[in-house]
Short mmCIF file of C-alpha atoms and ligand atoms in Angstrom, two decimals:
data_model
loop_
_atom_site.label_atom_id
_atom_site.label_comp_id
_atom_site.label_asym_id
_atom_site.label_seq_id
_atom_site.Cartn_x
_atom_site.Cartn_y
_atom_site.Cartn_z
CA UNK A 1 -115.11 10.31 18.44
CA UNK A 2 -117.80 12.61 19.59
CA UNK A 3 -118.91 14.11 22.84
CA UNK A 4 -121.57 14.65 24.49
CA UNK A 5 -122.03 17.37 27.41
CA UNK A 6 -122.55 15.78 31.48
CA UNK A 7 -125.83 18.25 31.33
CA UNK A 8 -127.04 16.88 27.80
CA UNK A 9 -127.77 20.61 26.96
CA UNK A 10 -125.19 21.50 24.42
CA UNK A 11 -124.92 19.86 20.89
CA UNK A 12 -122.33 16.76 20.80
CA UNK A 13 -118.89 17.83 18.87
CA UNK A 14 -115.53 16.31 17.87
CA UNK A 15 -111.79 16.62 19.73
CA UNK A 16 -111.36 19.79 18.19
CA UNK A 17 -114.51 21.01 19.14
CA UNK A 18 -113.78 20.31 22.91
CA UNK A 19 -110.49 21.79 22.87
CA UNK A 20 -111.72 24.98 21.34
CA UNK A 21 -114.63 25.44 23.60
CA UNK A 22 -113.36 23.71 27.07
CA UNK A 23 -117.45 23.94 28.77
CA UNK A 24 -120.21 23.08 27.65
CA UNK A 25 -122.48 26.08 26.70
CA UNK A 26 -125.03 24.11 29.17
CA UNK A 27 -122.65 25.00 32.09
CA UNK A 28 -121.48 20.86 31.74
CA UNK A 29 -118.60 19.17 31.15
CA UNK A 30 -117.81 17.05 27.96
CA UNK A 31 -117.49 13.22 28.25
CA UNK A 32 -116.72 10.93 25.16
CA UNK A 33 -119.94 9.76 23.92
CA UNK A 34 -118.03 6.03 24.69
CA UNK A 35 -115.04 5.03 25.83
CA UNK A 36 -112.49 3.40 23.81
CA UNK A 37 -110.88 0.54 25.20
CA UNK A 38 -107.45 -1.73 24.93
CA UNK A 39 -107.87 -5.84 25.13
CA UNK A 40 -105.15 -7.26 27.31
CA UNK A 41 -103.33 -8.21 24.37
CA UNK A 42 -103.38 -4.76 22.96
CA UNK A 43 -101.96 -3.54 26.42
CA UNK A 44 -99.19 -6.16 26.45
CA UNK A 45 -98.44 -5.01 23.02
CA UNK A 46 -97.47 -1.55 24.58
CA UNK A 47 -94.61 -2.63 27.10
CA UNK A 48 -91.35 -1.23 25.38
CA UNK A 49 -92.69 1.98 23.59
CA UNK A 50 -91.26 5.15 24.53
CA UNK A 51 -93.36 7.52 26.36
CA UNK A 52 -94.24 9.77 23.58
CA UNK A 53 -95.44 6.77 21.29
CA UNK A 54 -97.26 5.42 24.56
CA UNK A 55 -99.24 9.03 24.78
CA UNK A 56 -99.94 8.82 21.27
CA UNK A 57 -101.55 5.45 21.25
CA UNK A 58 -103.58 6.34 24.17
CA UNK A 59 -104.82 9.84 23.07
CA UNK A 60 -105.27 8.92 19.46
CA UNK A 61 -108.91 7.32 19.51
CA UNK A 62 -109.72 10.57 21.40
CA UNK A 63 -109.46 12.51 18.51
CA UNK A 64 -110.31 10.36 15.87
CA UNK A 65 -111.74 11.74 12.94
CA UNK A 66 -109.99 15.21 14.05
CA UNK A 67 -106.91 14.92 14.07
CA UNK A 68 -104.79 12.17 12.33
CA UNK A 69 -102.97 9.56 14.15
CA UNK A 70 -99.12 10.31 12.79
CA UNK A 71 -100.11 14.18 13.52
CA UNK A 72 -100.83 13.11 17.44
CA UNK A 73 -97.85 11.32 17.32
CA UNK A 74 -95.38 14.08 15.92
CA UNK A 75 -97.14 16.57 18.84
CA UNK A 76 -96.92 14.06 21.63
CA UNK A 77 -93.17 13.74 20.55
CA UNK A 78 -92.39 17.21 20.24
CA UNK A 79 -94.43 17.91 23.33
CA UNK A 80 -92.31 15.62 25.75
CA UNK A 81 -89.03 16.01 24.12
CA UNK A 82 -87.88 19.04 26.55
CA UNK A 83 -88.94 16.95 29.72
CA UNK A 84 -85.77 16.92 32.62
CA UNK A 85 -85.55 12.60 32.20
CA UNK A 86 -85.14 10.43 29.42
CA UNK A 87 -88.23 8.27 30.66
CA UNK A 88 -90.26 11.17 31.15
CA UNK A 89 -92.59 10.00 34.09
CA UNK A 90 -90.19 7.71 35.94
CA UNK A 91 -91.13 5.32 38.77
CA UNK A 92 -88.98 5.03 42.11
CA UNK A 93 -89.34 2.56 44.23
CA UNK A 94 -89.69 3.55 48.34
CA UNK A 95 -90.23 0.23 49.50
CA UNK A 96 -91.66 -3.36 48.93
CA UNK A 97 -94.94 -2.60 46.95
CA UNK A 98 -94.67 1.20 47.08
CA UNK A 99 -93.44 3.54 44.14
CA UNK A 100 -93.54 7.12 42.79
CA UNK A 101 -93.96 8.31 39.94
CA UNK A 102 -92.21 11.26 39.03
CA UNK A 103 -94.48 14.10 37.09
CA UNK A 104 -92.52 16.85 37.72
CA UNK A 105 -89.91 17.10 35.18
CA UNK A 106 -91.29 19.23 32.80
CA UNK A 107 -90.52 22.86 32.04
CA UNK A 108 -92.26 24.10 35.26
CA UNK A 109 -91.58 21.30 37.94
CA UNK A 110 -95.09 20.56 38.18
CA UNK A 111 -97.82 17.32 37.03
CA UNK A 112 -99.44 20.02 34.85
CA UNK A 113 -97.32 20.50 32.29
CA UNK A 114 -97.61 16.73 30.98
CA UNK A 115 -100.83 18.02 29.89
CA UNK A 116 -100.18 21.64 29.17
CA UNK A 117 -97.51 20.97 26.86
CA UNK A 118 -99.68 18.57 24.51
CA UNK A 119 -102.45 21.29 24.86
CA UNK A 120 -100.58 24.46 23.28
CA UNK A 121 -99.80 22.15 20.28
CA UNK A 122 -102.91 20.76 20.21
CA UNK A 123 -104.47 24.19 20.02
CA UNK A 124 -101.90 26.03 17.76
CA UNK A 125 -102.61 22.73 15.18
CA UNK A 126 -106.28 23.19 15.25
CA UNK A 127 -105.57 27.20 14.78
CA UNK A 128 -104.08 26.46 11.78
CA UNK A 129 -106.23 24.32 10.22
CA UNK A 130 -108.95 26.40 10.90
CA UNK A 131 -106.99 29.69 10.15
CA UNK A 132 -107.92 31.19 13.76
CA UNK A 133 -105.98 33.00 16.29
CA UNK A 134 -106.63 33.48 19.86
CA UNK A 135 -105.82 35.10 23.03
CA UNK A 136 -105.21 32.86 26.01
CA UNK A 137 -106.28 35.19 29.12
CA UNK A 138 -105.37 33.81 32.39
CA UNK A 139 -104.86 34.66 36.34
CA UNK A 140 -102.49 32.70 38.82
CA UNK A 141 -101.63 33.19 42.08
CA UNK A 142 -98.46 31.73 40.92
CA UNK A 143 -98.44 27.99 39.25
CA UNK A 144 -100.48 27.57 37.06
CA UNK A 145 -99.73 31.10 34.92
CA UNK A 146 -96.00 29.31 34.51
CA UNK A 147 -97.55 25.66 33.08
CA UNK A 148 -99.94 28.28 30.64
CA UNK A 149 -97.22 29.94 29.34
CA UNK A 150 -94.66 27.25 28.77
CA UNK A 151 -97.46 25.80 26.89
CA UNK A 152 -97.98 28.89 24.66
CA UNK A 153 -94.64 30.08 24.57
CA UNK A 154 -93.40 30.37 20.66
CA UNK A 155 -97.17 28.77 19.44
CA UNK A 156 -97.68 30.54 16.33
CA UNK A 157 -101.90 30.50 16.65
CA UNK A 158 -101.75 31.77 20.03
CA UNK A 159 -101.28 34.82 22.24
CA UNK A 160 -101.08 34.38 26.03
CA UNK A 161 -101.32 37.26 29.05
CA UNK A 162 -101.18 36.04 32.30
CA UNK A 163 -101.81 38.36 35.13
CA UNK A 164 -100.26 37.99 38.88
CA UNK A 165 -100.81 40.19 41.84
CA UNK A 166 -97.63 42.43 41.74
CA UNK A 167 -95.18 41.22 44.66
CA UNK A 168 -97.68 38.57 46.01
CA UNK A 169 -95.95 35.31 44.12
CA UNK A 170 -92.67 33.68 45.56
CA UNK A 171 -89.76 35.05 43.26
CA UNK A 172 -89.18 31.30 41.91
CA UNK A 173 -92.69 31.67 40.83
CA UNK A 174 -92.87 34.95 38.81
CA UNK A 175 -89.58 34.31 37.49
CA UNK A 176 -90.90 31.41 36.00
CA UNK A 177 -93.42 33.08 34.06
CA UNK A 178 -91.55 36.66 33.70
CA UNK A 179 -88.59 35.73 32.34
CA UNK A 180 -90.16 33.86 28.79
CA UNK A 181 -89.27 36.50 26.51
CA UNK A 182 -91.27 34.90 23.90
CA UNK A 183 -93.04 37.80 21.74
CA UNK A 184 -96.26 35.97 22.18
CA UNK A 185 -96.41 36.16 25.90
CA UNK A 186 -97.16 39.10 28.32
CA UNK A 187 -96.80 39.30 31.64
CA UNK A 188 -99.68 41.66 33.71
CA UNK A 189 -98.44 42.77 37.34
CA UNK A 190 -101.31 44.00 38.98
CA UNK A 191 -101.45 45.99 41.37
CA UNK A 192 -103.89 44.00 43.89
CA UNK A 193 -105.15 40.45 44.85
CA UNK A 194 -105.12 37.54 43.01
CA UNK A 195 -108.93 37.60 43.42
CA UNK A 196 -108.37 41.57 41.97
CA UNK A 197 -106.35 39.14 39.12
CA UNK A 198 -109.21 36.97 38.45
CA UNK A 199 -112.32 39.17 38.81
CA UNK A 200 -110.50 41.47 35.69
CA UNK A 201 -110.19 38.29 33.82
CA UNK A 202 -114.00 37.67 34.16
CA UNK A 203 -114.24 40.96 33.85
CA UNK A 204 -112.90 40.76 30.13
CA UNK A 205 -114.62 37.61 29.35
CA UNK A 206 -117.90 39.52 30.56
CA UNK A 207 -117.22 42.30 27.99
CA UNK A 208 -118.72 40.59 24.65
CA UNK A 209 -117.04 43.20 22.18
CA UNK A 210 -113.57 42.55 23.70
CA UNK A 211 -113.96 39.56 24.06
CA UNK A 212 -114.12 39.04 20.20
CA UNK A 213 -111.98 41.59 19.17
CA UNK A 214 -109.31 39.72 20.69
CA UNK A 215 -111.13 36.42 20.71
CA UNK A 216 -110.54 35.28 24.23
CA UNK A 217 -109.85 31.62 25.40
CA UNK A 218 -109.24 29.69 28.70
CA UNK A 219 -106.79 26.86 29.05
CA UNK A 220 -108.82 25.64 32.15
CA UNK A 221 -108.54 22.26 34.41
CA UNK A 222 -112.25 21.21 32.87
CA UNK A 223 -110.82 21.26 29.56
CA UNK A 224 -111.39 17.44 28.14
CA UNK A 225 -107.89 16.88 26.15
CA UNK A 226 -106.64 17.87 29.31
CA UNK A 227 -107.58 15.15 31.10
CA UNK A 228 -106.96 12.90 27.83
CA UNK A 229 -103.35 13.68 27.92
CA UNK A 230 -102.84 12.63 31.94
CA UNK A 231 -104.19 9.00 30.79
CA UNK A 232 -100.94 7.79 29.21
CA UNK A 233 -98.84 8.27 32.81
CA UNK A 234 -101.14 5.99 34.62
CA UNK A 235 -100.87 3.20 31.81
CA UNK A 236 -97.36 3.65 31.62
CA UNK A 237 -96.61 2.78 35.10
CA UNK A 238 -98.99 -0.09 35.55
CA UNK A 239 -97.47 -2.01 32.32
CA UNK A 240 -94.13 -1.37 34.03
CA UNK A 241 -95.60 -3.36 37.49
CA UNK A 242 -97.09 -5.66 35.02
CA UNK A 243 -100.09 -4.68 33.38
CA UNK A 244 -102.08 -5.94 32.22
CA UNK A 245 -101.70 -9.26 33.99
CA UNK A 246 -101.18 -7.71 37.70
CA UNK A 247 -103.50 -5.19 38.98
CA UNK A 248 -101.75 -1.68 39.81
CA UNK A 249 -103.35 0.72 42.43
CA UNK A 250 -102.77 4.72 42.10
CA UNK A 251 -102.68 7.29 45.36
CA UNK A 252 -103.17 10.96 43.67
CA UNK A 253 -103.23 14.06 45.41
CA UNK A 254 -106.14 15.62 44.00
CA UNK A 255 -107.56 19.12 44.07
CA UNK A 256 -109.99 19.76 41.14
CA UNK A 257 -110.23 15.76 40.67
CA UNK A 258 -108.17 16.08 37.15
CA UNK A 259 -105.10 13.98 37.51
CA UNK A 260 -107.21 11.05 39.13
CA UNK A 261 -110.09 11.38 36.78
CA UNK A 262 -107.62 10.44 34.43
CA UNK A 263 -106.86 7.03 36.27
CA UNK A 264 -110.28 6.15 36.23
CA UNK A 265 -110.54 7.29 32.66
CA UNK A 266 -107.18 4.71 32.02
CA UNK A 267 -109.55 2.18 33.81
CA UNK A 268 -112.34 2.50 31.79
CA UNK A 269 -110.37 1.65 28.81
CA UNK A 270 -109.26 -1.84 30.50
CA UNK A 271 -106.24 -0.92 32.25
CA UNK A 272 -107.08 -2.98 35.83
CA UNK A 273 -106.81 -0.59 38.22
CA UNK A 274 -107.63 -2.02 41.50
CA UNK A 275 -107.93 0.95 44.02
CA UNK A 276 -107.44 4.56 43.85
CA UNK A 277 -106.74 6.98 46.75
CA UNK A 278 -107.65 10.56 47.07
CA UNK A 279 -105.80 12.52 48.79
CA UNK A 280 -106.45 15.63 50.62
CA UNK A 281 -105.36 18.87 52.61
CA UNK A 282 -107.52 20.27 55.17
CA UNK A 283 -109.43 21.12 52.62
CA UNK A 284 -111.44 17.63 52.59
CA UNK A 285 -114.51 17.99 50.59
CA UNK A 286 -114.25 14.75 48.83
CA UNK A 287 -112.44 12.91 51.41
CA UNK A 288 -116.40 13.79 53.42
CA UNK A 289 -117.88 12.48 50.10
CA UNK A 290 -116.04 9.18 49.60
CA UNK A 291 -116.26 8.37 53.71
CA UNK A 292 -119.95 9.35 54.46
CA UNK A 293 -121.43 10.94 50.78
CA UNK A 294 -121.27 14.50 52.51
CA UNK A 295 -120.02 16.91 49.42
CA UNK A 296 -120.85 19.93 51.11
CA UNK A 297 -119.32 23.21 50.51
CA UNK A 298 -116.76 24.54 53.33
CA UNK A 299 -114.78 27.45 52.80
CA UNK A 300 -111.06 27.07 51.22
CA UNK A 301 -108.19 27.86 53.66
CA UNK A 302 -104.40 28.05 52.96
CA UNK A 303 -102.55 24.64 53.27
CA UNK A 304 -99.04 23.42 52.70
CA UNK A 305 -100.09 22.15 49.45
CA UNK A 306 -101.49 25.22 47.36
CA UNK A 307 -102.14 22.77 44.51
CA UNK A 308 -105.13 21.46 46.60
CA UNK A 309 -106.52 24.37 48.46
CA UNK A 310 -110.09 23.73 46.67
CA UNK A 311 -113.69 24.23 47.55
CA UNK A 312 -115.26 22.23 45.10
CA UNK A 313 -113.55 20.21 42.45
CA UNK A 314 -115.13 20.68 39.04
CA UNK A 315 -114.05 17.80 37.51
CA UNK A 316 -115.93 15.45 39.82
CA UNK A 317 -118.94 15.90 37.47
CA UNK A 318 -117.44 13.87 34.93
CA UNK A 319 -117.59 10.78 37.09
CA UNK A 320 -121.18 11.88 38.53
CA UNK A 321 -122.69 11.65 35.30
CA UNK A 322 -121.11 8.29 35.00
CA UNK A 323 -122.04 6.96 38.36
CA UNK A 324 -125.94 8.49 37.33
CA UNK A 325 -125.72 5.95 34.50
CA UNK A 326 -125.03 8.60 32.16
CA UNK A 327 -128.32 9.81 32.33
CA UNK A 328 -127.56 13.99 31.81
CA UNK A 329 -130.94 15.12 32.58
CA UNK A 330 -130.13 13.76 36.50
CA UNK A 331 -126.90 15.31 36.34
CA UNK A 332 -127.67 18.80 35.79
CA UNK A 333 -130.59 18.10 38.58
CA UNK A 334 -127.93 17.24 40.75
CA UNK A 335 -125.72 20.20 39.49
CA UNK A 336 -128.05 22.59 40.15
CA UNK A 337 -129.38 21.64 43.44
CA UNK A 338 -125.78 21.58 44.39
CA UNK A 339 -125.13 25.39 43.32
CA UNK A 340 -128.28 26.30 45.38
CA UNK A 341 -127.64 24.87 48.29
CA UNK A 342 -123.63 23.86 48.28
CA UNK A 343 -124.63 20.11 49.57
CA UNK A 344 -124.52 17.75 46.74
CA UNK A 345 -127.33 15.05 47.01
CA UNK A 346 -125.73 12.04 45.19
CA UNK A 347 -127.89 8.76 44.85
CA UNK A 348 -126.99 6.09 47.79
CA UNK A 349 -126.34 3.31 45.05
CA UNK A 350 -124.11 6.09 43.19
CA UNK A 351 -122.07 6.86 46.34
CA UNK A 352 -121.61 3.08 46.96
CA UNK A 353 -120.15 2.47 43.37
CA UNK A 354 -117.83 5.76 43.94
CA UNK A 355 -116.73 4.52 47.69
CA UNK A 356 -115.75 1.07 46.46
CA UNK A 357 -113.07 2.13 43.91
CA UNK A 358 -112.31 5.57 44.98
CA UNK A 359 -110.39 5.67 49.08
CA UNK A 360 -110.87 9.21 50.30
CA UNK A 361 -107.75 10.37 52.60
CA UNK A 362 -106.87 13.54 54.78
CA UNK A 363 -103.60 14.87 56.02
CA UNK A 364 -103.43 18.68 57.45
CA UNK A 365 -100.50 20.76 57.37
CA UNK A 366 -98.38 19.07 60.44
CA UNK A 367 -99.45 15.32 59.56
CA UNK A 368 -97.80 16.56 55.89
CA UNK A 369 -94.64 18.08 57.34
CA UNK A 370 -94.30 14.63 59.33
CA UNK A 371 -95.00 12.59 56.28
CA UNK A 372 -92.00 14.55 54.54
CA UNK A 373 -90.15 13.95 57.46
CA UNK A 374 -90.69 10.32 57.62
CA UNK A 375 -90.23 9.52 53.71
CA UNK A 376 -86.77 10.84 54.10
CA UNK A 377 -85.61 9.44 56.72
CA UNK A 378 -86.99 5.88 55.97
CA UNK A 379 -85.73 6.30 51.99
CA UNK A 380 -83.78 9.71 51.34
CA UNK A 381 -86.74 10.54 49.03
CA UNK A 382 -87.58 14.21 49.15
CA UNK A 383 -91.14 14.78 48.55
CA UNK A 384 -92.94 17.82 47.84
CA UNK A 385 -96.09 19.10 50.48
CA UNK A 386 -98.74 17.22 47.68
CA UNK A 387 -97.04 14.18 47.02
CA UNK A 388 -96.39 13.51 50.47
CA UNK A 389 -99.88 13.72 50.47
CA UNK A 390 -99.89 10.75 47.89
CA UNK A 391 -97.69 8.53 49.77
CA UNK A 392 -99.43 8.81 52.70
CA UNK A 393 -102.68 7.70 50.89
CA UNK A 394 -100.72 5.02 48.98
CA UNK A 395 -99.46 3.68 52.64
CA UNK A 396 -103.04 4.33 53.93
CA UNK A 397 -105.52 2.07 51.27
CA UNK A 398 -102.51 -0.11 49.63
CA UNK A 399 -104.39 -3.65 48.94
CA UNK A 400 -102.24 -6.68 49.84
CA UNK A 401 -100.19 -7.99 46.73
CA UNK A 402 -101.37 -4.66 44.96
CA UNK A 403 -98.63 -2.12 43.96
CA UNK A 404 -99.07 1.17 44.57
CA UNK A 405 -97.96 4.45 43.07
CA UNK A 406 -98.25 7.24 44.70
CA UNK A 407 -97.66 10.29 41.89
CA UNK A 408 -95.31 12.89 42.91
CA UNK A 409 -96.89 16.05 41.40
CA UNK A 410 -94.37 18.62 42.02
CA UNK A 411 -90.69 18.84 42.67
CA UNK A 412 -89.68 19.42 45.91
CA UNK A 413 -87.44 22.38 44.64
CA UNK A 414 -90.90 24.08 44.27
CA UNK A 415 -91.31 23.90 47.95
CA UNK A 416 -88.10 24.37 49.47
CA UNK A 417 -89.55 26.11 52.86
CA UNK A 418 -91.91 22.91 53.55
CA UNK A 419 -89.20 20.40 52.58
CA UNK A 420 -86.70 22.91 54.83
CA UNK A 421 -88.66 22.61 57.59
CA UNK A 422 -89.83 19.03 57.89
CA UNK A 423 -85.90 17.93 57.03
CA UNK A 424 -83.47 20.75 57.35
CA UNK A 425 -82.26 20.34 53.60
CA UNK A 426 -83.16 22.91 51.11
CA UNK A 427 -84.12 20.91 47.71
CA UNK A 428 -81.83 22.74 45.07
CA UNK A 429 -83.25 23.76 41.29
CA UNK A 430 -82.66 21.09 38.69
CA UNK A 431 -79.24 22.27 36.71
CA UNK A 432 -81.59 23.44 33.91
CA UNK A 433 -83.21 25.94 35.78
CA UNK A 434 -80.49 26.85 38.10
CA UNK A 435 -79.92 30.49 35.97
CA UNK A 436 -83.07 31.63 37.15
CA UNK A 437 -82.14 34.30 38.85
CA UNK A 438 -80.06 35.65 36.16
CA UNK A 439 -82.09 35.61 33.42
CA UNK A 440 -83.91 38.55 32.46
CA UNK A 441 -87.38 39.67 33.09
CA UNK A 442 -89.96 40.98 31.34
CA UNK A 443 -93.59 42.29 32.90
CA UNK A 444 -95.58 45.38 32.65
CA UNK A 445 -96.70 46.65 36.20
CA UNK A 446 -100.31 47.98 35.72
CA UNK A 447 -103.22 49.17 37.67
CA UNK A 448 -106.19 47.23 39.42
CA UNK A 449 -108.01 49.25 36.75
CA UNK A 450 -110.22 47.04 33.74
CA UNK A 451 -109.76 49.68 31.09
CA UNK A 452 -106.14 49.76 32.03
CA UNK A 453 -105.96 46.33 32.21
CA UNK A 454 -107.66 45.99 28.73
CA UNK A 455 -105.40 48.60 27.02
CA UNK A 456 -102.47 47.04 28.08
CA UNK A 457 -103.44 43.32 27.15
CA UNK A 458 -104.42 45.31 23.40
CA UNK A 459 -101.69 46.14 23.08
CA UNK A 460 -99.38 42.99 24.05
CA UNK A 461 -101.57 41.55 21.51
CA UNK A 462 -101.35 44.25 18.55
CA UNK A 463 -97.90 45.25 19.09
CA UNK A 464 -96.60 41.37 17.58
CA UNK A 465 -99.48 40.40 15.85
CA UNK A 466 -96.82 39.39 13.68
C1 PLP B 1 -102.84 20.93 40.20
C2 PLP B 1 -102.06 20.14 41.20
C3 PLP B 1 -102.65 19.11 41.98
C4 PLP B 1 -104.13 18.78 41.89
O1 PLP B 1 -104.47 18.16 40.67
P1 PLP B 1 -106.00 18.07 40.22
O2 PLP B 1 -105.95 17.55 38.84
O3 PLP B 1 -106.54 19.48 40.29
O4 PLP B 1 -106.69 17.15 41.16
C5 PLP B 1 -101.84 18.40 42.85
N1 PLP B 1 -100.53 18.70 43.00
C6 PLP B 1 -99.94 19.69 42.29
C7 PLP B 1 -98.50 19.98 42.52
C8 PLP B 1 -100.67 20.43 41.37
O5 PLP B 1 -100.07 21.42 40.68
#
């Protein structure tokens, strides 16, 4: 399998290319150069395989010719085996024709690590077979440093430093992250913004001889096997309703357009998905796009659901250059125009196509806290700010006859304030994580400083370069 860049600027390369280089030296995305797909009996022939061998099946003709079959396999199963349920992504049924689907019981609580925790491997197996080593350099605000480093946590290719802005995460947060005492991983408290956080990570990238020295990587959303790896969910719960002989509609809260590229992705390769929702905050650029083609730039503000408090959502560009007929050369027109002028003018016929699979949806922060309200008091289901968000879009565009599944993207233990105020009940920490506050931490406090900054990622990297 090869792929080919959404800008058709950048020379095609294999799985392990993509992984490596995440963009497109054109400034694109990568897209496989085709899409594999699954005949209907090849789907039936699915129902009954654990989750793990599911993944494997799915992701496999993604990396063919790159990495071996039984090798995705013994990843995928060593990748879900520390999930919180025995079915890894289970469904729960709120009422006639309405489910969950549970992505939140990996190592952080959070949709992200079904991906992450394929990724590190993925990475650390490539590593070795090209005898490289890398640094993973990374800011958060607070979630996704803790899905990074449970991914690179005890990797043997890879080194990871997160920074945070000192005292400006919740405590469940930077506990998360500070208290993997894995040799590989540093912790960076800086003494500033998370903007401070991420302009000294571009900072770093920016600086050409540090950055190979220590040969710097991303583990970003627009990374391809990162989308690859969120496939196997949506398949999983559709052959459970019956697929592939009843159709299955998804309702994803969506921020950077990831998770639900990955539905339409499952789609592609024959899984009949009838409808999919979008769902946003307040922050409702593609909700504007899907109801009346206006993708038009608006600045971000804080929501209920941090997860989704985007401007634009990067991933979109992967369907664009489908929906231009895969013609590159009008994507990065399209691209560009957008950059200059933060309206993005997609082709009527294009928008149509979008608008009749994809439902945009909007809820703001007290139509969310209702919507948790609600939920639990019509089922006893506790759902987080963003998957509220879900269910309400799964209520909102559900076809008749259609199940829908709404995916839950976080636990609501992640949000206990939102969940505490919409109900009164404040969602407890799963047993396994319920030592949190007891375990130790580890971070190094340092200055909103680069060559500080620099020296002290240097020498988290030197001092176990073991
Ligand atoms: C990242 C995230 C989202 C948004 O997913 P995208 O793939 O960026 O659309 C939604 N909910 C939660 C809890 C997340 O962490």
């Amino acid at each position: 399998m090869q792929y080919v860049s959404t800008r058709g600027d950048a020379a095609p390369r294999d799985f392990a290319g993509v992984l490596l280089s995440g963009l497109a030296e054109d400034g694109g995305l990568f897209v496989p150069e085709a899409w594999p797909t699954f005949t209907a009996a090849e789907w039936r022939s699915f129902r009954g395989l654990s989750y793990p061998d599911l993944a494997a099946r799915l992701i496999a003709p993604f990396a063919a010719g790159s990495i071996a079959p039984d090798v995705i396999r013994r990843l995928c199963a060593e990748a879900y085996a520390g999930f919180g349920h025995p079915a890894t992504v289970p469904l729960v049924q709120l009422e006639g024709g309405l489910w969950v689907q549970e992505l939140f019981h990996g190592p952080t609580l959070a949709f992200k690590d079904l991906a992450m925790q394929l990724l590190g491997r993925l990475f650390d197996h490539v590593l070795r077979d090209q005898d490289r080593r890398i640094t993973i350099v990374g800011a958060t605000s607070g979630d996704t440093g803790s899905a990074a480093i449970e991914a690179c946590r005890d990797r043997e290719r890879i080194r990871a430093v997160i920074l945070h802005p000192r005292g400006r995460t919740s405590e469940v947060q930077r506990r998360q992250m500070t208290t993997v005492l894995s040799p590989n991983i540093a912790n960076l408290a800086v003494e500033g913004t998370f903007d401070d956080c991420q302009d000294l990570v571009k900072a770093m990238f920016a600086d050409a001889p540090f950055r190979e020295e220590l040969s710097l990587s991303a583990v970003n959303s627009i990374n391809w096997a990162r989308v690859a790896a969120q496939i196997p969910y949506y398949a999983a719960a559709a052959i459970a309703l019956g697929a592939p002989d009843r159709e299955v509609s998804f309702a994803v809260p969506t921020g950077n357009f990831g998770n639900v590229l990955a539905a339409w992705a499952a789609r592609q390769m024959g899984l009949p998905v009838a409808r999919l929702m979008v769902g946003s905050n307040r922050n409702d650029i593609l909700t504007r796009f899907l109801r009346g083609n206006d993708m038009s730039v608006r600045p971000v503000e804080p929501s209920l659901s941090p997860s989704m408090d985007i401007g634009v959502s990067s991933n979109f560009e992967r369907l664009l250059f489908e929906l231009l007929g895969r013609d590159a050369g009008a994507c990065a027109q399209v691209m560009r125009n957008f950059r200059d002028t933060g309206r993005m003018d997609v082709p009527d016929a294009a928008w149509r196509e979008a608008a009749s699979l994809f439902e945009g949806f909007r809820l703001d922060d007290p139509g969310t806290e209702a919507e948790i309200r609600r939920v639990h008091a019509a089922t006893g289901y506790l759902a987080d700010p963003h998957t509220a968000i879900g269910i309400a879009a799964g209520r909102a565009g559900a076809l008749p006859g259609v199940p829908t599944v709404a995916m839950a993207t976080a636990h609501p233990a992640k949000f206990p304030d939102a969940i505490e105020a919409a109900t009164g009940l404040r969602p407890p920490l799963p047993p396994r994580l319920d030592d949190l506050y007891e375990r130790e931490e580890r971070f190094r406090t340092v200055a909103n400083r680069l060559s500080e900054v620099q020296g002290a990622v240097r020498n988290a990297v030197f001092s176990n370069a073991a």
